[in-house]
Amino acid sequence: MRARLADTGAIWIAAVVIPAFLIAPALWNGYPLLQFDTGGYLARWYEGYLVPSRSTVFGLYLHFGEGSDFWINLGIQALATFWILQLTLRVLGLAQPFRLLWIGLLLILTTALPWLSSMLLTDIFSGLSVLALFILVLQGEKISPIEKASLFVFIAFSAATHSATLGVLLGLCLLGLIAKPLLRRRIALSGLLQGMLSIASGAMMLLAANHALSGQWAWTPGGYGVAFGRMLQDGIVARYLNDHCPHQNFKLCPYRDALPATGDQFLWGHSMFDKLGRFAGLDDEMGYIVTHSLADYPAWQAEAALKATAQQLLHVATGEGCTEWLGHTYGIIKRYIPSQTRQMDAARQQRKEINFSAVNWLHVPVALASMLVVLSLFGYGAWRRRFDDSTLLAATVTFALLGNAMICGVISGPHDRYGARLVWIATFTALIAASRFFTDDDSELSDDLGAP
């Protein structure tokens, strides 16, 4: 009886402490954390047209929380994080409340997780959706129908918030289909079908939201422009223009010797991109150059893609985009939600009181070490042909990190933000492995590749 009461008390402590600490950065800041992209999402409800790389689904989600100064959004993000963490531990046979508490607190201390859940951005849903997909596809027999339905909706929403998240989730499902003949009953066909349907539902959710707000049955634009920026900073665009401008009349030809050094400077830094009409004026030309340069320089493109993927794996620092001047986002809030201007301006972030140097002194080495641990766990399990739950989680996280690095590094170019939003699930996996090791927990059922 005493043990049961202690467990009940620990559950309630964890249910209060973990969500509270997950939004501690925003509470300390005095306002939800903002990022350069936040304004673009917020404006979708008010402007009624599509813009590159800004999901209308996430824009509607932010609009839902405006009346609470977005604290409802942060509450949803914190509770969703707590839910996915405890559900992952439960399906792995590690549901002890004190274990959930110390693993949750270590994640909050050593990773970007609380900063992600405190921010008005899609990034928190990237890592959570990978864990949700792992549970739905590989652990579906251990959860209730209501939990399955909830995970289905959560994955669909997460996929609709960002194309890179959708790409990572889709890639994991395709890998599951490939591995199904090898792993037999470890991967249920019904689970894979549910996972694929949830991702397809996310795609339909985005198309429906785009149509509702803009009248267009269209995907969120901007893919070619982002890929163009990455090729520009690799020197491929300048080479293509030098090779083709003598006999093709591109708008960028007069500027081929004055292109900015990075894609970010070209797309967002008041370059000739603005003079030539931004995405509306250059999208067709950028798409043409992207597709034709792939055919003209295949070896260079492959080398650049591999380099970008490797670099993205190492870009894991917390806080990118939080400490700079966010003029566009500030302007959107002042224009469309003027009642929040005072709170926003008074926040520590807007007063330049946030510095991530000390934070990353801890976060970066933890992130890099966690990736090595997860890769080792997956490699050891594959070598031993022991595909138990821990190995399958390590495999899921390994391929998610690799897929994220490929999609984000190759298309957008390496950024710390893209790594930090996902690498915390590697730390979570490493903490699960450490918990099992130090408590000598053999509760999970193992399964070998050769099992009938």
GROMACS .gro file of N, CA and C in nm, residues 140 271-272 313 428:
model
   15
  140GLY      N    1   0.232  -0.082  -3.109
  140GLY     CA    2   0.088  -0.059  -3.110
  140GLY      C    3   0.007  -0.154  -3.025
  271SER      N    4   1.919   4.130  -5.060
  271SER     CA    5   2.008   4.114  -5.175
  271SER      C    6   1.932   4.147  -5.304
  272MET      N    7   1.994   4.114  -5.418
  272MET     CA    8   1.927   4.131  -5.546
  272MET      C    9   1.799   4.047  -5.555
  313LEU      N   10   2.481   1.692  -3.935
  313LEU     CA   11   2.484   1.603  -3.819
  313LEU      C   12   2.560   1.664  -3.701
  428PHE      N   13   1.752   1.114  -2.505
  428PHE     CA   14   1.645   1.038  -2.440
  428PHE      C   15   1.671   0.887  -2.453
   0.00000   0.00000   0.00000
